[in-house]
Tab-separated table of C-alpha atoms in Angstrom:
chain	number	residue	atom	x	y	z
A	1	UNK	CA	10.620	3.009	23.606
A	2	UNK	CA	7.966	4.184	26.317
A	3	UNK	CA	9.434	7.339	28.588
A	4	UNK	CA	7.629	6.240	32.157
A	5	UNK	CA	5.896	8.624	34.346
A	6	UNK	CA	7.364	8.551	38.075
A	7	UNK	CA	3.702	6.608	38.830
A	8	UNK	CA	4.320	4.560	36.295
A	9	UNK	CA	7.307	3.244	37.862
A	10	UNK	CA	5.790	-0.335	39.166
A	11	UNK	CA	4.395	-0.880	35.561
A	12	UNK	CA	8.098	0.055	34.482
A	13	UNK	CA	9.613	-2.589	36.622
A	14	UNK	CA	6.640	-5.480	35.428
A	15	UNK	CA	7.901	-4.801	31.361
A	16	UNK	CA	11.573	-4.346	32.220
A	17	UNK	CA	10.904	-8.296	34.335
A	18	UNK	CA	9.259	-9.468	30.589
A	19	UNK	CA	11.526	-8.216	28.552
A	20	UNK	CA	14.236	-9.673	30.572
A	21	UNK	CA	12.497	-12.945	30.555
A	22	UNK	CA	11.833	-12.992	26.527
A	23	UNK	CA	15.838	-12.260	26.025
A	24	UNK	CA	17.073	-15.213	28.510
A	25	UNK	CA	14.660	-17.416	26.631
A	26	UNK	CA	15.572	-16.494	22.793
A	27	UNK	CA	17.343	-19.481	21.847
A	28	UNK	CA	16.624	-21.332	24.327
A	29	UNK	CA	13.912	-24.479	24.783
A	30	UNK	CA	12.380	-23.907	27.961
A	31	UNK	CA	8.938	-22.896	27.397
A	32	UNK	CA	8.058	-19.786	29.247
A	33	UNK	CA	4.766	-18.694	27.631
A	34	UNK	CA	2.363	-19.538	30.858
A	35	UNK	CA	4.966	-17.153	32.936
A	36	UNK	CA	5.195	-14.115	30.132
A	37	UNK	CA	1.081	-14.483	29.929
A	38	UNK	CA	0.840	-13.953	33.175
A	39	UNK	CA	3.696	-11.316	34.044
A	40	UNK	CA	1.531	-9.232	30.401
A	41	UNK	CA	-1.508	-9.983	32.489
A	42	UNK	CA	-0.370	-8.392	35.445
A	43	UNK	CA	0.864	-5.325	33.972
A	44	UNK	CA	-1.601	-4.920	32.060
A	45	UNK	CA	-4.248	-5.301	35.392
A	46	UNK	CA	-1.676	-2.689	36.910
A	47	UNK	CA	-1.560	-0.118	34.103
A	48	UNK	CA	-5.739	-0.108	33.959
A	49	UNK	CA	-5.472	0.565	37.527
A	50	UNK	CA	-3.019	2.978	38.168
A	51	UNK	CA	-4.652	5.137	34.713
A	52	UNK	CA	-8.353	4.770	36.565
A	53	UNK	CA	-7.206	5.958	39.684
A	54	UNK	CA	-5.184	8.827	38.141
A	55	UNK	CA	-4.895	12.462	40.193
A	56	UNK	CA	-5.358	15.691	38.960
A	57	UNK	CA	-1.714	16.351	38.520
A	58	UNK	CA	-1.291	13.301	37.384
A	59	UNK	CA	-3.223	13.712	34.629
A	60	UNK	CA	-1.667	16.562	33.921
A	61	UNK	CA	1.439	14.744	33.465
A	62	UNK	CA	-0.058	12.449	31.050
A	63	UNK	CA	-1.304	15.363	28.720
A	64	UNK	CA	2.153	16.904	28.874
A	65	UNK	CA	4.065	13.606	28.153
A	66	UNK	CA	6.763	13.644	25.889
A	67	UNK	CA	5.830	10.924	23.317
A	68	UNK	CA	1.596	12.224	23.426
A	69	UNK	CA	0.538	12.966	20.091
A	70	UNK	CA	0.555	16.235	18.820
A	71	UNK	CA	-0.712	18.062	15.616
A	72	UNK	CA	1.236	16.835	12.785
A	73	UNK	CA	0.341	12.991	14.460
A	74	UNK	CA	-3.460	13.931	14.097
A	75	UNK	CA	-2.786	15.342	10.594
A	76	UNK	CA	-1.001	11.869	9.647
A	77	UNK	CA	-3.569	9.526	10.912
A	78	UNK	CA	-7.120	10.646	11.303
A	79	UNK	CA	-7.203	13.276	8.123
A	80	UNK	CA	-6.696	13.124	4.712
A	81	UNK	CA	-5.675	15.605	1.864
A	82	UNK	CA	-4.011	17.975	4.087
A	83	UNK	CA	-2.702	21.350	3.049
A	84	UNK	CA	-0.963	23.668	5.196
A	85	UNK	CA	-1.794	27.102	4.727
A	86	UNK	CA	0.544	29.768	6.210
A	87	UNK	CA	1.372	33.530	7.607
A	88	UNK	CA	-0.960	36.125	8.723
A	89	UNK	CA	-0.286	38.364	5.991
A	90	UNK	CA	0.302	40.841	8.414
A	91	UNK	CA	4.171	40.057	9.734
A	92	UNK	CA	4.806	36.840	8.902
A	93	UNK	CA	4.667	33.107	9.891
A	94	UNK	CA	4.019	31.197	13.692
A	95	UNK	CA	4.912	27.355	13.322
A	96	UNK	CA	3.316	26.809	16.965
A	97	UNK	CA	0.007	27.158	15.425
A	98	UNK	CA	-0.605	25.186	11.952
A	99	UNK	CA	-3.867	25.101	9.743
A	100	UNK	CA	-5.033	24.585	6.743
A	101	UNK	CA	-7.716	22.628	4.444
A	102	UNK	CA	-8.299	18.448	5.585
A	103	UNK	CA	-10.725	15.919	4.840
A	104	UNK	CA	-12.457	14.393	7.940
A	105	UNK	CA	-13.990	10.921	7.066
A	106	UNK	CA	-15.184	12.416	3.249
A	107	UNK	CA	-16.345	15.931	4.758
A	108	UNK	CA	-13.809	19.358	3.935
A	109	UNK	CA	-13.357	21.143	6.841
A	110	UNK	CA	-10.577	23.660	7.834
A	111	UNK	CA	-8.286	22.291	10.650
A	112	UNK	CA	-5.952	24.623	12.954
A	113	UNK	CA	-4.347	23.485	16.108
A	114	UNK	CA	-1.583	24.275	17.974
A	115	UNK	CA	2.184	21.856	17.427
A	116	UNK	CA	4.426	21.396	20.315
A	117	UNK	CA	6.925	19.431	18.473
A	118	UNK	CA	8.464	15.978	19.467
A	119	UNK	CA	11.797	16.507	19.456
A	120	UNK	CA	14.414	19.435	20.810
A	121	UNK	CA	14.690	20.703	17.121
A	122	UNK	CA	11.192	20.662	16.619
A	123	UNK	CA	9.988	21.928	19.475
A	124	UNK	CA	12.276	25.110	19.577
A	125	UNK	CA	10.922	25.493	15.808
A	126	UNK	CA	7.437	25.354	16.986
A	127	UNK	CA	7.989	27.328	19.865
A	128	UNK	CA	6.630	24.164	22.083
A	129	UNK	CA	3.225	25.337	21.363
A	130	UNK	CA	3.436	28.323	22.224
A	131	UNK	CA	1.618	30.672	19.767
A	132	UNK	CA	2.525	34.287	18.891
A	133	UNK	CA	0.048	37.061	17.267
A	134	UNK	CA	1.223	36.406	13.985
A	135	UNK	CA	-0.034	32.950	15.030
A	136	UNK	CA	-3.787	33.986	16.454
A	137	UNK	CA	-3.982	35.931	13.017
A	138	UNK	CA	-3.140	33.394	10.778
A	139	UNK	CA	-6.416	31.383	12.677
A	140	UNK	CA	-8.275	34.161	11.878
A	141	UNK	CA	-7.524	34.388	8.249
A	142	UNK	CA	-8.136	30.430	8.057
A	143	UNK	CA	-11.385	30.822	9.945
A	144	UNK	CA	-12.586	33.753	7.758
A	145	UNK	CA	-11.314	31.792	5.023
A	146	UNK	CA	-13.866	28.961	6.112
A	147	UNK	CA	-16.696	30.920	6.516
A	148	UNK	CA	-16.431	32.172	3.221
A	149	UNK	CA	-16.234	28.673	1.619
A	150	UNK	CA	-18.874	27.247	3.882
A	151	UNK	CA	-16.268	25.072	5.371
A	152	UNK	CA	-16.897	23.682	8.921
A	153	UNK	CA	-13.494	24.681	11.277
A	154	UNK	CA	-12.063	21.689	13.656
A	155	UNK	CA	-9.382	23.385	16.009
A	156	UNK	CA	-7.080	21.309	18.127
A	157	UNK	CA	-5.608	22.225	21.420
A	158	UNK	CA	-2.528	21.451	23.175
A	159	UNK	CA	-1.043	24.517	24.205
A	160	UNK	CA	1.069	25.818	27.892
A	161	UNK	CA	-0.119	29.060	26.755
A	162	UNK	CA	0.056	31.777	24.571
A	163	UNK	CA	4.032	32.892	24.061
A	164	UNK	CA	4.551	35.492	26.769
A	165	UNK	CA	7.741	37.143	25.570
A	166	UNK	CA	8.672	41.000	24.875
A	167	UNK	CA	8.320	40.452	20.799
A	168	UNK	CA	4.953	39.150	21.663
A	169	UNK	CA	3.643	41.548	23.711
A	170	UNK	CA	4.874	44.358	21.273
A	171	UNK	CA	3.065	42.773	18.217
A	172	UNK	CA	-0.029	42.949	20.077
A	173	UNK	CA	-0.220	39.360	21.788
A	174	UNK	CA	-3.768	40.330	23.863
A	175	UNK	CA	-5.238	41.659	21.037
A	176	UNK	CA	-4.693	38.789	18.732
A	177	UNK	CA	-5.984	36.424	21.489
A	178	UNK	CA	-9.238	38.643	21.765
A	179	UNK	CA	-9.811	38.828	18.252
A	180	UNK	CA	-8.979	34.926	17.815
A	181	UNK	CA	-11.831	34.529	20.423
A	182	UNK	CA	-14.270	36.872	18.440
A	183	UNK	CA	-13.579	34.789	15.397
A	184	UNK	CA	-14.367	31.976	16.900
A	185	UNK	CA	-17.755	32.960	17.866
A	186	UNK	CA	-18.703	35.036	14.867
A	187	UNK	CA	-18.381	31.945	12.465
A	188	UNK	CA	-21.188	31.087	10.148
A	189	UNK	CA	-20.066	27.564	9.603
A	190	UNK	CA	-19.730	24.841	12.352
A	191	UNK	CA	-17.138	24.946	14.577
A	192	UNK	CA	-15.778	21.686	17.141
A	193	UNK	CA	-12.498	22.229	19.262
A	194	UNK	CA	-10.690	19.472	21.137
A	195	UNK	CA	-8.575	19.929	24.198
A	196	UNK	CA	-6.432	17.080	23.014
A	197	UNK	CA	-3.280	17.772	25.804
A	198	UNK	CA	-2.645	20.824	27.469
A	199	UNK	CA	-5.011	23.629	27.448
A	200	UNK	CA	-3.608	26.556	28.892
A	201	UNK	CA	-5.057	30.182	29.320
A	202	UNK	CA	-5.917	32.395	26.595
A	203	UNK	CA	-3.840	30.997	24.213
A	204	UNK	CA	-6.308	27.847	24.253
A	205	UNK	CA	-9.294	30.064	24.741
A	206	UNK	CA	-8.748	31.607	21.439
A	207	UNK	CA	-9.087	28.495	19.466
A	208	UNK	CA	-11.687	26.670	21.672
A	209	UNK	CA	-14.488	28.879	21.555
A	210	UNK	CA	-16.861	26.850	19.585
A	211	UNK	CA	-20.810	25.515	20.158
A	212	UNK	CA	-19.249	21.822	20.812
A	213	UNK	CA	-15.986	21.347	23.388
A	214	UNK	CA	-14.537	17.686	23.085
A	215	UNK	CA	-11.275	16.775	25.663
A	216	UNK	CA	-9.473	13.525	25.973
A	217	UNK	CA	-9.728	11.595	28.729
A	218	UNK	CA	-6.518	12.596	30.332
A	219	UNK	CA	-6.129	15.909	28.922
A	220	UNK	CA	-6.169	19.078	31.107
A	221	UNK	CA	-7.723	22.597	30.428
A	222	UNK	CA	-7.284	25.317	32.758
A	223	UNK	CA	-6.987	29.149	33.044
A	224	UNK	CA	-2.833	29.362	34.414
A	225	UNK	CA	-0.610	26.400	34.880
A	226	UNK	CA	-0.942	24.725	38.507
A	227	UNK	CA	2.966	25.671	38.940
A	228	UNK	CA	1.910	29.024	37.877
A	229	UNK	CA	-1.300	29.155	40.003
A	230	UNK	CA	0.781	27.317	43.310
A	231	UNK	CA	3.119	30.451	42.455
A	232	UNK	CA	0.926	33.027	43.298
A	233	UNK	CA	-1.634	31.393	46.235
A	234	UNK	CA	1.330	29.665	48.042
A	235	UNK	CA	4.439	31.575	46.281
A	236	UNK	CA	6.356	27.909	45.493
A	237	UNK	CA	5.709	25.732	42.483
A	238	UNK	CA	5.998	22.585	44.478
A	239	UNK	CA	2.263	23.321	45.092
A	240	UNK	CA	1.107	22.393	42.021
A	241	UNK	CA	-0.580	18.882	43.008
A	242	UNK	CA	-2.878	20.849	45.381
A	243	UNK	CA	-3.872	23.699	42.456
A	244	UNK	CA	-4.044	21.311	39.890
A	245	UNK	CA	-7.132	19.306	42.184
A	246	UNK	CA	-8.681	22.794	43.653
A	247	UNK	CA	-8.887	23.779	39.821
A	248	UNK	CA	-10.796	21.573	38.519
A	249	UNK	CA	-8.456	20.861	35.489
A	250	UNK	CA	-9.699	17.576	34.419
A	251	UNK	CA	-11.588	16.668	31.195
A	252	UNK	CA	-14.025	14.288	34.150
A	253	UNK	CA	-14.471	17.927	36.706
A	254	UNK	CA	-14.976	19.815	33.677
A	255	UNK	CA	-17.831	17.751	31.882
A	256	UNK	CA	-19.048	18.443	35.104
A	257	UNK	CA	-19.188	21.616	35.355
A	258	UNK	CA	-20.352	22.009	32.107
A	259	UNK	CA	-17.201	23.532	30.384
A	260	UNK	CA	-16.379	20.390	27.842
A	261	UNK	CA	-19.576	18.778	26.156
A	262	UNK	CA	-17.600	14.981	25.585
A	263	UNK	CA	-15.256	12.919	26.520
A	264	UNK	CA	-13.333	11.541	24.059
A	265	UNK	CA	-11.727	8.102	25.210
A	266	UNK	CA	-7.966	7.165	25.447
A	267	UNK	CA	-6.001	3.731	24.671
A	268	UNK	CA	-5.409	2.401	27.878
A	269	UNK	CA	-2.241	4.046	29.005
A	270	UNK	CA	-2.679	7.230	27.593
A	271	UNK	CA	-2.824	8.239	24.265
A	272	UNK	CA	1.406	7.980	23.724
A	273	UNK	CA	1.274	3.890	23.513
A	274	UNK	CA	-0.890	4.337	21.253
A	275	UNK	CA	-1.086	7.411	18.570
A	276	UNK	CA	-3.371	5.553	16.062
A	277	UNK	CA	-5.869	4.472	18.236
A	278	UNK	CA	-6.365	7.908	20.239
A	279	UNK	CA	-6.561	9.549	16.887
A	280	UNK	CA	-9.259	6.833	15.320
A	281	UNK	CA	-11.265	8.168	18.459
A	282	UNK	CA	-10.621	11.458	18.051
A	283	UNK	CA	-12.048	11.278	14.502
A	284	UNK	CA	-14.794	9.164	14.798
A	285	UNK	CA	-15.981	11.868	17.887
A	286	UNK	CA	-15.092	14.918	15.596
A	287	UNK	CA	-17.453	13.214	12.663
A	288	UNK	CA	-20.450	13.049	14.876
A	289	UNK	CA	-20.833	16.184	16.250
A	290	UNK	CA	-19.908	17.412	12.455
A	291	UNK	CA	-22.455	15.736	11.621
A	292	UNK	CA	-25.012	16.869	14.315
A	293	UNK	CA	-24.652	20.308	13.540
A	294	UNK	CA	-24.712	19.982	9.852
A	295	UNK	CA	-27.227	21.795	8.046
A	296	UNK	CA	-27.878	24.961	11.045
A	297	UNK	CA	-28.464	28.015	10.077
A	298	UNK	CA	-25.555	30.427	11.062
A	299	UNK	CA	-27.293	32.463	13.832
A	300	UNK	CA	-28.224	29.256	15.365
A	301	UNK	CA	-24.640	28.307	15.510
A	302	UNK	CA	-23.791	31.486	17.026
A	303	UNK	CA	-26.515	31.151	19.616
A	304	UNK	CA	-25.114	27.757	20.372
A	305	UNK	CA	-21.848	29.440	21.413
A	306	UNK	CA	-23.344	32.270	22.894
A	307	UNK	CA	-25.536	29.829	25.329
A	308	UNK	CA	-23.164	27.585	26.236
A	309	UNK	CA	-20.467	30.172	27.629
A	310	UNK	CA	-23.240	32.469	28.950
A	311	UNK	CA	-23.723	29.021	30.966
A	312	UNK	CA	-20.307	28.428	32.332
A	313	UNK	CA	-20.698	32.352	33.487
A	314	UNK	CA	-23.587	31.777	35.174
């Protein structure tokens, strides 16, 4: 059952009017095709519409909806041969960030990305995506653990942010961030991220850091939150619209501004109606660029990363 987004709420009414229609007529011999064609037409018309026209914080919405895809959904339908590889040998285990060794399309790589959960039990076991240092250092082993096998590392990002509690901050949360970030850029082997919801702050930062930046369509990347920027330049969340657009959060302002390098198209609707489909995309993106930078020597791959953020700071 689809969870509608308060713009969504004229589609909502269109497929509540269908559904009606195809219950009245079960059993019955009126034939009501021609209307429920064109009542599918129409919402369909409206949903393309309303998703092409989308806002800032609207968007934003979208990559934070409830039903979006997260890691585990990836996992399931665009790899194979999965196995999760766990703890940072250091203090113990972070279930907000995952990894281990996949198959992409018939090509090893290491995957890591961050899991939100989709439900209230599994989001309060994965912290809703929000990763602790034990978490940043368990990315590092798996990326050092890559390099070492000469396996390309595909990270996936949907993250609010890093965890900001007291535990956190006592383990060494910046630290782990910055050295998450070094990792990234010191690899030997290839490395492709993808903003695939929310990409908030350091936290996302720290496993996006790679020569190649993919985003969905309606996925956002930012450095705070817009309620948590609107907190501080107008000191009231209800701001957030406005700091969402003067950011620049989305995946179209950002391939703009030369932050992403692709796009990676959505089912129409977002990626929630349609898991499989977003994740067929996602792979068949990920396997090209894999396949681009096949073959490069490992300072080139560094100078890749090093150019293209020396860029952004420029």
């Amino acid at each position: 059952m689809i969870s509608y987004l308060d713009f969504e709420k004229p589609v909502a009414e269109l497929e509540k009017q269908i559904g009606e229609l195809r219950q009245a007529a079960e059993g019955d011999d009126v034939d009501i095709s021609n209307e429920l064609q064109r009542l599918e037409q129409k919402s369909a018309n409206l949903l393309a519409s309303t998703y092409q026209s989308l806002t800032p914080w609207q968007k934003t919405q979208v990559a934070r909806h409830p039903s979006r895809p997260h890691f585990r959904d990836y996992v399931g339908y665009a790899f194979e041969n999965f196995m999760p590889l766990g703890g940072d040998r250091n203090f113990g285990e972070d279930e907000a960030i995952m990894g281990g060794f996949a198959t992409l399309q018939g090509r090893k790589v290491m995957l890591i990305g961050h899991e939100k959960g989709n439900d209230t039990a599994s989001r309060l076991r994965h912290n809703f995506g929000m990763g602790k240092p034990e978490g940043y250092r368990k990315a590092i082993r798996l990326m050092e653990m890559a390099g070492r096998f000469g396996l390309p590392v595909v990270t996936l990002v949907d993250t609010s942010g890093a965890f900001p509690g007291v535990e956190a901050e006592e383990r060494g949360q910046a630290e782990a961030i910055a050295r998450s970030t070094e990792a990234c850029l010191a690899l030997p082997v290839p490395m492709i991220a993808a903003i695939v919801g929310e990409g908030g702050s350091g936290g996302a930062v720290a496993l996006a850091s790679a020569e190649r930046v993919l985003m969905f369509e309606h996925a956002v990347y930012s450095v705070i939150s817009p309620e948590g920027c609107a907190s501080i330049l107008w000191r009231t969340a209800e701001k957030a619209p406005d700091a969402a657009e003067a950011m620049k959060v989305t995946a179209q302002d950002l391939k703009r501004l030369g932050v992403i390098d692709r796009i990676v198209p959505e089912p129409e609707g977002g990626a929630h109606r349609d898991p499989q489909a977003a994740a067929g995309s996602l792979a068949d993106a990920l396997a090209e660029e894999l396949a681009a930078l096949e073959g490069k020597p490992a300072r080139e791959l560094q100078r890749l990363r090093e150019d293209r953020f020396l860029r952004i700071s420029g």
